[in-house]
CSV table of C-alpha atoms and ligand atoms in Angstrom, one decimal:
chain,number,residue,atom,x,y,z
M,1,MET,CA,-40.2,-57.8,150.6
M,2,SER,CA,-40.4,-57.3,154.4
M,3,ARG,CA,-39.8,-60.1,156.9
M,4,LEU,CA,-42.9,-61.2,158.7
M,5,VAL,CA,-43.5,-61.6,162.5
M,6,VAL,CA,-46.7,-63.5,163.2
M,7,ILE,CA,-47.9,-63.3,166.8
M,8,SER,CA,-50.8,-65.6,167.9
M,9,ASN,CA,-51.9,-67.3,171.1
M,10,ARG,CA,-50.7,-70.7,169.9
M,11,VAL,CA,-48.0,-71.4,167.4
M,12,GLN,CA,-48.0,-74.2,164.8
M,13,GLN,CA,-44.9,-76.5,165.0
M,14,LEU,CA,-42.7,-75.9,162.0
M,15,LYS,CA,-41.5,-79.4,161.6
M,16,GLN,CA,-44.9,-80.8,160.8
M,17,SER,CA,-45.0,-78.3,158.0
M,18,SER,CA,-44.8,-80.7,155.0
M,19,GLY,CA,-48.3,-82.1,155.4
M,20,GLY,CA,-50.1,-84.2,158.0
M,21,ASN,CA,-52.6,-82.6,160.3
M,22,GLN,CA,-52.2,-78.9,159.7
M,23,GLY,CA,-55.1,-76.6,159.2
M,24,GLY,CA,-55.2,-74.1,156.3
M,25,LEU,CA,-54.3,-71.1,158.5
M,26,ALA,CA,-51.0,-72.8,159.6
M,27,VAL,CA,-50.3,-73.8,156.0
M,28,ALA,CA,-50.8,-70.3,154.7
M,29,LEU,CA,-48.9,-68.5,157.5
M,30,LEU,CA,-46.0,-70.9,157.3
M,31,SER,CA,-45.8,-70.5,153.5
M,32,ALA,CA,-45.8,-66.7,153.9
M,33,LEU,CA,-43.1,-67.0,156.6
M,34,ARG,CA,-41.0,-69.3,154.4
M,35,GLU,CA,-41.3,-66.9,151.4
M,36,ARG,CA,-40.5,-63.8,153.4
M,37,GLY,CA,-38.5,-65.2,156.3
M,38,GLY,CA,-39.5,-64.5,159.8
M,39,VAL,CA,-40.7,-65.5,163.2
M,40,TRP,CA,-44.0,-67.0,164.6
M,41,PHE,CA,-44.3,-66.1,168.3
M,42,GLY,CA,-46.8,-67.3,170.9
M,43,TRP,CA,-47.6,-69.4,173.9
M,44,SER,CA,-46.1,-72.9,174.0
M,45,GLY,CA,-49.2,-74.4,175.6
M,46,GLU,CA,-47.0,-75.3,178.6
M,47,THR,CA,-47.1,-73.9,182.1
M,48,VAL,CA,-44.2,-72.9,184.5
M,49,GLU,CA,-44.5,-72.1,188.1
M,50,THR,CA,-43.2,-68.6,187.7
M,51,PHE,CA,-43.0,-66.7,184.4
M,52,THR,CA,-39.4,-66.3,183.2
M,53,GLY,CA,-39.8,-65.0,179.6
M,54,GLU,CA,-37.4,-67.6,178.4
M,55,ILE,CA,-38.0,-68.2,174.7
M,56,HIS,CA,-37.9,-71.7,173.2
M,57,TYR,CA,-36.8,-71.6,169.6
M,58,GLU,CA,-37.3,-74.0,166.7
M,59,GLU,CA,-35.8,-73.2,163.3
M,60,ASP,CA,-36.6,-74.4,159.9
M,61,GLY,CA,-34.7,-72.6,157.1
M,62,PRO,CA,-35.7,-68.9,157.1
M,63,THR,CA,-38.5,-69.5,159.6
M,64,THR,CA,-38.3,-69.5,163.4
M,65,SER,CA,-40.9,-70.4,165.9
M,66,ALA,CA,-40.5,-68.8,169.3
M,67,VAL,CA,-42.6,-69.8,172.2
M,68,ILE,CA,-42.9,-68.9,175.9
M,69,ASP,CA,-44.4,-70.8,178.8
M,70,LEU,CA,-47.1,-69.1,181.0
M,71,GLU,CA,-47.9,-69.3,184.7
M,72,PRO,CA,-51.0,-71.1,185.9
M,73,GLN,CA,-52.5,-67.8,187.0
M,74,ASP,CA,-51.9,-66.4,183.4
M,75,ILE,CA,-53.8,-69.3,182.0
M,76,ASP,CA,-56.7,-69.0,184.4
M,77,GLU,CA,-57.1,-65.3,183.9
M,78,TYR,CA,-56.0,-64.7,180.4
M,79,TYR,CA,-56.8,-67.8,178.4
M,80,ASN,CA,-59.6,-69.5,180.4
M,81,GLY,CA,-60.7,-66.2,181.8
M,82,TYR,CA,-60.8,-63.0,179.7
M,83,ALA,CA,-60.3,-64.7,176.3
M,84,ASN,CA,-62.7,-67.6,176.7
M,85,ARG,CA,-65.1,-66.6,179.4
M,86,THR,CA,-65.5,-62.9,178.5
M,87,LEU,CA,-64.6,-62.1,174.9
M,88,TRP,CA,-65.5,-65.4,173.2
M,89,PRO,CA,-69.1,-65.5,174.5
M,90,LEU,CA,-69.6,-61.8,174.0
M,91,PHE,CA,-68.2,-61.8,170.5
M,92,HIS,CA,-70.6,-64.7,169.7
M,93,ASN,CA,-73.7,-62.9,171.0
M,94,ARG,CA,-73.8,-64.8,174.3
M,95,VAL,CA,-74.0,-62.1,176.9
M,96,ASP,CA,-75.8,-64.6,179.1
M,97,LEU,CA,-72.6,-66.7,179.2
M,98,THR,CA,-70.2,-63.7,179.5
M,99,GLU,CA,-68.3,-63.4,182.8
M,100,PHE,CA,-67.2,-59.9,183.8
M,101,GLU,CA,-64.3,-60.3,186.3
M,102,ARG,CA,-61.7,-57.6,187.0
M,103,ASP,CA,-59.1,-60.4,187.7
M,104,PHE,CA,-59.6,-61.7,184.2
M,105,GLU,CA,-59.0,-58.3,182.7
M,106,GLY,CA,-55.9,-57.8,184.8
M,107,GLY,CA,-54.5,-61.2,183.7
M,108,TYR,CA,-55.3,-60.4,180.0
M,109,ALA,CA,-53.4,-57.1,180.3
M,110,ARG,CA,-50.5,-58.8,182.0
M,111,VAL,CA,-50.1,-61.6,179.5
M,112,ASN,CA,-50.3,-59.2,176.6
M,113,ARG,CA,-47.6,-57.1,178.3
M,114,ARG,CA,-45.5,-60.3,178.7
M,115,PHE,CA,-46.0,-61.2,175.1
M,116,ALA,CA,-44.9,-57.7,174.0
M,117,GLU,CA,-41.9,-57.6,176.3
M,118,THR,CA,-40.6,-61.0,175.2
M,119,ALA,CA,-41.4,-60.6,171.5
M,120,ARG,CA,-39.9,-57.0,171.3
M,121,PRO,CA,-36.2,-58.1,170.8
M,122,LEU,CA,-37.3,-60.4,167.9
M,123,ILE,CA,-38.8,-57.5,165.8
M,124,LYS,CA,-36.4,-55.9,163.4
M,125,ARG,CA,-37.0,-52.3,162.0
M,126,ASP,CA,-38.5,-53.3,158.7
M,127,ASP,CA,-40.5,-56.3,159.7
M,128,ILE,CA,-44.3,-56.4,159.2
M,129,VAL,CA,-45.9,-57.6,162.4
M,130,TRP,CA,-49.2,-59.5,162.1
M,131,VAL,CA,-51.2,-60.2,165.3
M,132,HIS,CA,-54.0,-62.7,165.4
M,133,ASP,CA,-57.3,-62.9,167.3
M,134,TYR,CA,-59.2,-61.8,170.3
M,135,HIS,CA,-56.6,-63.1,172.8
M,136,LEU,CA,-54.2,-60.3,171.8
M,137,ILE,CA,-56.2,-57.2,171.1
M,138,PRO,CA,-54.0,-55.0,173.4
M,139,LEU,CA,-50.7,-56.3,172.1
M,140,GLY,CA,-50.4,-53.6,169.4
M,141,GLY,CA,-50.5,-50.9,172.1
M,142,GLU,CA,-48.0,-52.8,174.3
M,143,LEU,CA,-45.6,-53.0,171.4
M,144,ARG,CA,-46.0,-49.3,170.7
M,145,ARG,CA,-45.3,-48.6,174.4
M,146,LEU,CA,-42.0,-50.4,173.9
M,147,GLY,CA,-41.2,-48.2,171.0
M,148,VAL,CA,-42.1,-50.5,168.1
M,149,PRO,CA,-42.8,-48.1,165.1
M,150,ASN,CA,-43.3,-50.9,162.5
M,151,CYS,CA,-46.5,-51.6,160.6
M,152,ILE,CA,-48.6,-53.8,162.8
M,153,GLY,CA,-51.7,-55.6,161.5
M,154,PHE,CA,-54.5,-57.4,163.5
M,155,PHE,CA,-56.9,-60.0,162.2
M,156,LEU,CA,-59.9,-61.1,164.2
M,157,HIS,CA,-61.0,-64.7,163.5
M,158,THR,CA,-64.3,-64.4,165.4
M,159,PRO,CA,-67.2,-62.1,164.7
M,160,TRP,CA,-67.2,-58.5,165.9
M,161,PRO,CA,-70.4,-58.0,168.0
M,162,PRO,CA,-73.0,-55.3,167.3
M,163,ALA,CA,-72.5,-52.2,169.4
M,164,ASP,CA,-75.5,-52.9,171.7
M,165,LEU,CA,-73.8,-56.1,172.9
M,166,LEU,CA,-70.3,-54.6,173.1
M,167,LEU,CA,-71.6,-51.9,175.4
M,168,SER,CA,-72.3,-54.5,178.0
M,169,LEU,CA,-68.5,-54.9,178.4
M,170,PRO,CA,-67.6,-52.4,181.2
M,171,THR,CA,-64.3,-51.6,179.5
M,172,HIS,CA,-65.5,-51.5,175.9
M,173,ARG,CA,-63.9,-48.2,175.1
M,174,LYS,CA,-60.5,-49.3,176.3
M,175,LEU,CA,-60.7,-52.5,174.2
M,176,VAL,CA,-61.6,-50.7,171.0
M,177,GLU,CA,-59.2,-47.8,171.5
M,178,ALA,CA,-56.4,-50.4,171.8
M,179,LEU,CA,-57.2,-51.4,168.2
M,180,PHE,CA,-56.2,-48.0,167.1
M,181,ASN,CA,-52.6,-48.9,167.7
M,182,TYR,CA,-52.7,-51.1,164.6
M,183,ASP,CA,-52.3,-49.9,161.0
M,184,VAL,CA,-54.6,-52.5,159.5
M,185,ILE,CA,-57.5,-54.4,161.2
M,186,GLY,CA,-59.1,-57.3,159.3
M,187,PHE,CA,-62.5,-58.8,159.9
M,188,GLN,CA,-63.9,-61.9,158.3
M,189,THR,CA,-67.0,-60.2,156.8
M,190,GLU,CA,-68.4,-56.9,155.8
M,191,ASP,CA,-71.0,-57.4,158.5
M,192,TRP,CA,-68.5,-57.6,161.3
M,193,LEU,CA,-66.6,-54.7,159.8
M,194,GLU,CA,-69.8,-52.7,159.7
M,195,HIS,CA,-70.5,-53.4,163.4
M,196,PHE,CA,-67.0,-52.1,164.2
M,197,ARG,CA,-67.4,-49.0,162.1
M,198,HIS,CA,-70.8,-48.3,163.7
M,199,TYR,CA,-69.4,-48.6,167.2
M,200,VAL,CA,-66.4,-46.4,166.4
M,201,THR,CA,-68.4,-43.6,164.8
M,202,THR,CA,-71.4,-43.7,167.1
M,203,HIS,CA,-69.9,-44.5,170.5
M,204,LEU,CA,-66.2,-43.5,170.3
M,205,GLY,CA,-66.3,-40.2,168.4
M,206,GLY,CA,-64.3,-41.6,165.5
M,207,THR,CA,-64.9,-40.6,161.9
M,208,LEU,CA,-64.7,-42.2,158.5
M,209,GLY,CA,-61.6,-41.1,156.6
M,210,LYS,CA,-60.5,-41.6,153.0
M,211,ASP,CA,-60.8,-45.1,151.4
M,212,GLY,CA,-62.8,-46.4,154.3
M,213,ALA,CA,-60.1,-45.6,156.9
M,214,LEU,CA,-61.2,-44.9,160.5
M,215,VAL,CA,-59.9,-41.9,162.3
M,216,LEU,CA,-59.7,-41.5,166.1
M,217,GLY,CA,-57.8,-38.5,167.4
M,218,ASP,CA,-54.4,-38.5,165.5
M,219,ARG,CA,-54.7,-42.2,164.6
M,220,THR,CA,-55.9,-43.7,161.4
M,221,VAL,CA,-56.5,-47.4,160.8
M,222,ARG,CA,-57.5,-49.2,157.7
M,223,ALA,CA,-60.3,-51.5,158.6
M,224,ILE,CA,-61.0,-54.2,156.0
M,225,ALA,CA,-63.0,-57.3,155.4
M,226,ALA,CA,-60.7,-60.2,154.5
M,227,PRO,CA,-62.6,-63.5,154.6
M,228,ILE,CA,-60.3,-66.4,155.4
M,229,GLY,CA,-60.3,-69.4,153.1
M,230,ILE,CA,-58.9,-73.0,153.2
M,231,ASP,CA,-55.9,-74.5,151.4
M,232,THR,CA,-58.3,-75.8,148.8
M,233,ALA,CA,-55.8,-77.5,146.6
M,234,GLU,CA,-54.4,-79.4,149.6
M,235,PHE,CA,-57.9,-80.4,150.8
M,236,GLU,CA,-59.0,-81.5,147.3
M,237,ALA,CA,-55.9,-83.7,147.1
M,238,ALA,CA,-56.6,-85.0,150.6
M,239,ALA,CA,-60.1,-86.0,149.5
M,240,ALA,CA,-58.7,-88.0,146.6
M,241,SER,CA,-55.9,-89.7,148.7
M,242,PRO,CA,-55.9,-93.5,149.4
M,243,GLU,CA,-56.6,-92.8,153.1
M,244,ALA,CA,-59.7,-90.7,152.2
M,245,GLU,CA,-60.9,-93.4,149.8
M,246,LEU,CA,-60.5,-96.0,152.5
M,247,THR,CA,-62.4,-94.0,155.0
M,248,ARG,CA,-65.2,-93.2,152.4
M,249,ASP,CA,-65.5,-96.9,151.7
M,250,ARG,CA,-65.6,-97.7,155.4
M,251,MET,CA,-68.5,-95.2,155.8
M,252,TYR,CA,-70.4,-96.8,152.9
M,253,LEU,CA,-69.9,-100.3,154.3
M,254,SER,CA,-70.9,-99.3,157.8
M,255,SER,CA,-74.3,-98.3,156.6
M,256,PRO,CA,-75.1,-99.5,153.1
M,257,GLY,CA,-77.8,-97.7,151.2
M,258,ARG,CA,-78.2,-95.0,153.9
M,259,SER,CA,-77.4,-91.3,153.3
M,260,LEU,CA,-74.8,-89.8,155.6
M,261,LEU,CA,-75.4,-86.4,157.2
M,262,VAL,CA,-72.2,-85.1,158.7
M,263,GLY,CA,-71.2,-82.4,161.2
M,264,VAL,CA,-67.7,-81.7,162.3
M,265,ASP,CA,-67.2,-79.0,164.9
M,266,ARG,CA,-65.1,-78.2,168.0
M,267,LEU,CA,-67.4,-78.9,171.0
M,268,ASP,CA,-68.4,-75.3,171.4
M,269,TYR,CA,-71.8,-73.7,172.2
M,270,SER,CA,-71.3,-71.3,169.3
M,271,LYS,CA,-71.5,-74.2,166.8
M,272,GLY,CA,-75.2,-74.8,167.4
M,273,LEU,CA,-74.9,-78.5,168.1
M,274,THR,CA,-77.9,-78.7,170.5
M,275,GLU,CA,-80.1,-76.9,167.9
M,276,ARG,CA,-78.7,-79.1,165.2
M,277,PHE,CA,-79.7,-82.2,167.1
M,278,ALA,CA,-83.1,-80.7,167.7
M,279,GLY,CA,-83.6,-80.0,164.0
M,280,TYR,CA,-82.6,-83.5,163.1
M,281,GLU,CA,-84.9,-84.9,165.7
M,282,ARG,CA,-87.7,-82.8,164.2
M,283,PHE,CA,-86.9,-84.3,160.8
M,284,LEU,CA,-87.0,-87.8,162.3
M,285,ALA,CA,-90.3,-87.1,164.0
M,286,HIS,CA,-92.1,-85.7,161.0
M,287,HIS,CA,-90.7,-88.0,158.3
M,288,PRO,CA,-91.0,-91.6,159.5
M,289,ASP,CA,-90.7,-92.7,155.8
M,290,LEU,CA,-87.2,-91.2,155.5
M,291,ARG,CA,-86.0,-92.2,159.0
M,292,GLY,CA,-84.1,-95.5,158.3
M,293,LEU,CA,-82.6,-94.1,155.1
M,294,VAL,CA,-80.3,-91.6,156.8
M,295,TYR,CA,-78.0,-91.3,159.7
M,296,LEU,CA,-76.1,-88.4,161.3
M,297,LEU,CA,-72.4,-88.6,162.2
M,298,GLN,CA,-71.4,-85.8,164.5
M,299,ILE,CA,-67.7,-85.5,165.2
M,300,ALA,CA,-67.1,-83.1,168.1
M,301,PRO,CA,-63.6,-83.1,169.6
M,302,PRO,CA,-63.7,-81.5,173.1
M,303,SER,CA,-62.2,-78.0,173.5
M,304,ARG,CA,-61.5,-75.6,176.4
M,305,GLU,CA,-62.4,-78.2,178.9
M,306,LYS,CA,-61.4,-76.1,181.9
M,307,VAL,CA,-64.3,-73.7,181.2
M,308,ASP,CA,-67.6,-74.6,182.8
M,309,THR,CA,-69.8,-73.7,179.9
M,310,TYR,CA,-67.9,-76.2,177.8
M,311,GLN,CA,-68.4,-79.0,180.3
M,312,GLU,CA,-72.1,-78.1,180.4
M,313,ILE,CA,-72.5,-78.2,176.6
M,314,ARG,CA,-70.8,-81.6,176.6
M,315,SER,CA,-73.1,-83.1,179.1
M,316,SER,CA,-76.2,-81.6,177.5
M,317,LEU,CA,-75.2,-83.1,174.2
M,318,ASP,CA,-74.5,-86.5,175.7
M,319,ALA,CA,-78.0,-86.4,177.2
M,320,LEU,CA,-79.7,-85.2,174.0
M,321,SER,CA,-78.0,-87.6,171.6
M,322,GLY,CA,-78.7,-90.5,174.1
M,323,ARG,CA,-82.4,-89.5,174.3
M,324,ILE,CA,-82.8,-89.2,170.5
M,325,ASN,CA,-81.1,-92.5,170.0
M,326,GLY,CA,-83.2,-94.1,172.7
M,327,GLU,CA,-86.4,-92.8,171.2
M,328,TYR,CA,-85.8,-93.6,167.5
M,329,ALA,CA,-83.1,-96.4,167.2
M,330,GLU,CA,-84.0,-99.8,165.8
M,331,ILE,CA,-82.1,-103.0,166.3
M,332,ASP,CA,-80.2,-102.4,163.1
M,333,TRP,CA,-80.1,-98.6,163.0
M,334,VAL,CA,-78.9,-95.8,165.2
M,335,PRO,CA,-79.9,-92.3,164.1
M,336,ILE,CA,-76.9,-90.4,165.6
M,337,ARG,CA,-73.3,-91.5,165.8
M,338,TYR,CA,-71.8,-88.9,168.2
M,339,VAL,CA,-68.1,-89.0,168.5
M,340,ASN,CA,-66.0,-86.9,170.9
M,341,GLN,CA,-62.6,-87.3,169.2
M,342,GLY,CA,-60.7,-85.8,166.3
M,343,TYR,CA,-59.6,-87.5,163.1
M,344,PRO,CA,-56.7,-87.0,160.7
M,345,ARG,CA,-57.5,-84.5,157.9
M,346,ALA,CA,-57.4,-87.1,155.1
M,347,GLU,CA,-60.0,-89.2,157.0
M,348,LEU,CA,-62.2,-86.2,157.6
M,349,ALA,CA,-62.0,-85.4,153.8
M,350,GLY,CA,-63.1,-89.0,153.1
M,351,ILE,CA,-66.0,-88.7,155.5
M,352,PHE,CA,-67.1,-85.5,153.9
M,353,ARG,CA,-66.9,-87.1,150.5
M,354,ALA,CA,-69.1,-90.0,151.6
M,355,ALA,CA,-71.7,-87.6,152.9
M,356,ARG,CA,-74.9,-86.7,151.2
M,357,ILE,CA,-75.4,-83.6,153.4
M,358,GLY,CA,-72.9,-81.4,155.3
M,359,LEU,CA,-74.6,-79.8,158.3
M,360,VAL,CA,-72.8,-76.6,159.3
M,361,THR,CA,-75.2,-74.7,161.5
M,362,PRO,CA,-73.4,-72.5,164.0
M,363,LEU,CA,-75.4,-69.9,165.9
M,364,ARG,CA,-72.7,-67.4,165.2
M,365,ASP,CA,-69.3,-68.0,163.6
M,366,GLY,CA,-66.5,-65.7,162.4
M,367,MET,CA,-66.1,-67.7,159.2
M,368,ASN,CA,-66.4,-71.5,159.5
M,369,LEU,CA,-63.8,-73.4,157.6
M,370,VAL,CA,-65.6,-76.8,157.8
M,371,ALA,CA,-68.2,-75.4,155.3
M,372,LYS,CA,-65.4,-74.8,152.8
M,373,GLU,CA,-63.7,-78.1,153.5
M,374,PHE,CA,-67.0,-79.9,152.9
M,375,VAL,CA,-67.3,-78.3,149.5
M,376,ALA,CA,-63.7,-79.0,148.6
M,377,ALA,CA,-64.0,-82.7,149.4
M,378,GLN,CA,-67.0,-83.4,147.2
M,379,ASP,CA,-67.1,-85.7,144.1
M,380,PRO,CA,-67.8,-83.3,141.2
M,381,ARG,CA,-70.0,-85.9,139.5
M,382,ASP,CA,-72.2,-86.6,142.5
M,383,PRO,CA,-71.7,-83.8,145.1
M,384,GLY,CA,-73.4,-83.6,148.5
M,385,VAL,CA,-75.4,-80.7,149.6
M,386,LEU,CA,-74.1,-78.1,152.1
M,387,ILE,CA,-76.7,-76.9,154.7
M,388,LEU,CA,-75.2,-73.7,156.1
M,389,SER,CA,-76.3,-71.3,158.9
M,390,GLN,CA,-77.0,-67.8,157.7
M,391,PHE,CA,-75.1,-66.7,160.8
M,392,ALA,CA,-71.8,-68.2,159.8
M,393,GLY,CA,-69.4,-65.7,158.2
M,394,ALA,CA,-69.0,-68.2,155.3
M,395,ALA,CA,-72.6,-67.6,154.3
M,396,ALA,CA,-71.6,-64.3,152.7
M,397,GLN,CA,-69.5,-66.2,150.2
M,398,LEU,CA,-71.3,-69.6,150.0
M,399,LYS,CA,-74.6,-68.3,148.8
M,400,ASP,CA,-75.4,-71.4,146.8
M,401,ALA,CA,-75.5,-73.6,150.0
M,402,VAL,CA,-79.0,-74.3,151.4
M,403,LEU,CA,-79.0,-71.4,153.9
M,404,VAL,CA,-80.9,-71.9,157.2
M,405,ASN,CA,-81.7,-70.2,160.4
M,406,PRO,CA,-80.1,-72.6,162.9
M,407,PHE,CA,-82.4,-71.5,165.7
M,408,SER,CA,-85.4,-73.0,163.8
M,409,ALA,CA,-85.8,-76.7,164.1
M,410,GLU,CA,-88.5,-76.6,161.5
M,411,GLU,CA,-86.2,-74.9,158.9
M,412,MET,CA,-83.5,-77.3,159.6
M,413,ALA,CA,-85.8,-80.3,159.2
M,414,ASP,CA,-87.2,-78.8,155.9
M,415,ALA,CA,-83.7,-78.2,154.6
M,416,ILE,CA,-82.7,-81.8,155.3
M,417,VAL,CA,-85.7,-83.1,153.3
M,418,MET,CA,-85.0,-80.6,150.5
M,419,ALA,CA,-81.3,-81.7,150.3
M,420,LEU,CA,-82.2,-85.4,150.3
M,421,ARG,CA,-84.6,-84.9,147.4
M,422,MET,CA,-82.5,-82.5,145.5
M,423,PRO,CA,-81.9,-83.7,141.9
M,424,ARG,CA,-78.3,-84.5,141.0
M,425,LYS,CA,-78.4,-81.7,138.3
M,426,GLU,CA,-79.2,-79.1,140.9
M,427,ARG,CA,-76.6,-80.5,143.3
M,428,ILE,CA,-74.0,-80.2,140.6
M,429,ALA,CA,-75.0,-76.7,139.6
M,430,ARG,CA,-74.9,-75.4,143.2
M,431,TRP,CA,-71.6,-77.2,144.0
M,432,GLU,CA,-69.9,-75.8,140.9
M,433,ARG,CA,-70.7,-72.2,142.0
M,434,LEU,CA,-69.6,-73.1,145.6
M,435,ILE,CA,-66.3,-74.7,144.6
M,436,ASP,CA,-65.6,-71.8,142.3
M,437,ASN,CA,-65.6,-69.5,145.3
M,438,VAL,CA,-63.7,-71.9,147.6
M,439,ARG,CA,-60.9,-72.3,145.0
M,440,ARG,CA,-60.7,-68.6,144.1
M,441,GLU,CA,-60.8,-67.1,147.6
M,442,ASP,CA,-58.6,-69.7,149.3
M,443,VAL,CA,-56.3,-69.2,152.3
M,444,HIS,CA,-53.3,-68.1,150.1
M,445,TRP,CA,-55.5,-65.4,148.5
M,446,TRP,CA,-56.6,-64.2,152.0
M,447,CYS,CA,-53.0,-64.1,153.3
M,448,ALA,CA,-51.7,-62.3,150.2
M,449,GLY,CA,-54.6,-59.8,150.4
M,450,PHE,CA,-54.0,-59.0,154.1
M,451,LEU,CA,-50.2,-58.6,153.6
M,452,ASP,CA,-50.8,-56.5,150.5
M,453,ALA,CA,-53.0,-54.2,152.7
M,454,MET,CA,-50.2,-54.0,155.2
M,455,GLU,CA,-47.6,-53.2,152.5
M,456,ARG,CA,-49.9,-50.4,151.2
M,457,ALA,CA,-50.4,-49.1,154.7
M,458,GLY,CA,-46.6,-49.1,155.0
M,459,GLU,CA,-46.2,-47.0,151.8
M,460,GLY,CA,-48.5,-44.3,153.3
M,461,GLY,CA,-46.4,-44.4,156.5
M,462,CYS,CA,-47.3,-46.6,159.5
M,463,ALA,CA,-48.7,-45.4,162.8
M,464,GLY,CA,-45.4,-44.8,164.6
M,465,ALA,CA,-44.5,-45.7,168.1
M,466,GLU,CA,-46.7,-43.4,170.2
M,467,PRO,CA,-49.3,-45.6,171.9
M,468,VAL,CA,-53.0,-44.7,172.0
M,469,SER,CA,-53.8,-45.0,175.6
M,470,HIS,CA,-57.2,-45.0,177.3
M,471,ALA,CA,-56.2,-42.3,179.6
M,472,ALA,CA,-55.2,-40.0,176.8
M,473,GLN,CA,-58.7,-40.0,175.2
W,501,GDG,C1,-62.0,-69.9,164.4
W,501,GDG,C2,-63.3,-69.2,164.2
W,501,GDG,C3,-62.9,-69.3,161.7
W,501,GDG,C4,-62.4,-80.0,163.5
W,501,GDG,N1,-62.5,-81.3,163.9
W,501,GDG,C5,-61.4,-81.9,163.5
W,501,GDG,C6,-60.6,-81.0,162.7
W,501,GDG,N2,-61.2,-79.9,162.7
W,501,GDG,C7,-60.8,-78.7,162.0
W,501,GDG,C8,-61.7,-78.4,160.9
W,501,GDG,C9,-61.4,-76.9,160.6
W,501,GDG,C10,-61.0,-76.4,162.0
W,501,GDG,O1,-60.7,-77.5,162.8
W,501,GDG,C11,-62.1,-75.6,162.6
W,501,GDG,O2,-62.3,-74.4,162.0
W,501,GDG,P1,-63.6,-73.6,162.1
W,501,GDG,O3,-63.5,-72.4,161.1
W,501,GDG,O4,-64.7,-74.4,161.8
W,501,GDG,O5,-63.8,-73.1,163.6
W,501,GDG,P2,-62.9,-72.5,164.9
W,501,GDG,O6,-62.0,-73.6,165.5
W,501,GDG,O7,-63.9,-72.0,165.8
W,501,GDG,O8,-62.0,-71.3,164.3
W,501,GDG,C12,-63.9,-69.6,162.9
W,501,GDG,C13,-61.5,-69.9,162.1
W,501,GDG,O9,-61.1,-69.5,163.4
W,501,GDG,C14,-60.5,-69.4,161.0
W,501,GDG,O10,-60.4,-68.0,160.9
W,501,GDG,O11,-63.4,-69.8,160.6
W,501,GDG,O12,-65.1,-68.8,162.6
W,501,GDG,O13,-64.2,-69.5,165.3
W,501,GDG,O14,-60.3,-76.8,159.8
W,501,GDG,O15,-61.5,-79.2,159.8
W,501,GDG,N3,-59.5,-81.3,162.1
W,501,GDG,C15,-59.0,-82.6,162.2
W,501,GDG,N4,-59.8,-83.6,162.9
W,501,GDG,C16,-60.9,-83.3,163.5
W,501,GDG,O16,-61.6,-84.1,164.1
W,501,GDG,N5,-57.9,-83.0,161.6
């Protein structure tokens, strides 16, 4: 079995690996790294005045984490710039928020080069290299440039946009050509994969090869849909833990007899929080009889605070939640509890278990793990109802959720009423089908499936070291 080198923007600390606050992705990658041995490489999250390329190592048995510090200009142009002001909004259908700056692109290219140059000596001949997410699309090409002939895979955690939107990026060709330096490219859903295929065959002159492979010039990549899951067993156990029970009881006691509607999202415009609040407001306005019987808890830890659009979404949500509470609150009831901080995973699981409704209504989302965590946390004898956006990648698997169009306040309000009135028998029947999927297609299944696709690509011979360059096309 080949050793594994994982490369992502940020790296999970190895020493927290025996539990605590880790997300499913970290758990799965760390367990694959432990099984195969290997390195997880990325940015430390720290800055230095001038980039040195010095690697800070942490070891835990067969697994090493290797991180580098970046310069302030790198962070401005690469992380806060091209990654989060250009690609993130574009990939989430928000061309209106997308900033096209050449400096950002230069910084993005520079940091990808720096990643490649520093990671290169850590890669041994037979290693499998697995690159993650939109921050690092050009990394495969940079590694090829440095002579890395290994099998290199890439997984995109976000959606891939439709061709019409991608064409608005001035350097769309260069970005997509860079992906042809990988051997396997994974998307969360068939839809995102189809967008990619369509662009490649319609706008790039690529063709469909055998077994769904895509061919561009002398390069062939296997493009697959590989929906990510959660560590379901771990989350189910967290939901049954004493901390979760305590939190669940705290929720019941804080509002006896009222049904909890819960949302948990990073504070990000893609998560549809403004639209969610508007849908809930519509429900309050049209159903005065149900008003005092429910409350909404929205947990939204801030993220990417250096990016203006994130500051704007934060202030508009502050204003909206304040206005709704001002309009509808009673002396003994507040319709929205809006909290800008994170909670330990076991507490989150307890909150999910206490909830009658999980509101997961992003406007666009690669997958959305909260939807799966909500399902995993439910009490099988009295499960809550998942209201899920049709535009979350998770909707392709979680078909027994109540699926809604998050842009429609009316649909959202109707879905809340339907979920509140749903008989227990139907809640159980839906939940059993949901949990069946969440258990079967968990994060270990995802990780094994992607690595299997990489091993198979390796058997057929990987791409080799010659980079695909924009100029060469
Ligand atoms: C990207 C893609 C894709 C949130 N608040 C707290 C907390 N969280 C945890 C959740 C969940 C994770 O953060 C968020 O995952 P999502 O999938 O919902 O969203 P993104 O951060 O946007 O992730 C997404 C994902 O990558 C994986 O491929 O699904 O589409 O955008 O696990 O529970 N965790 C804790 N406290 C909080 O307050 N402990």
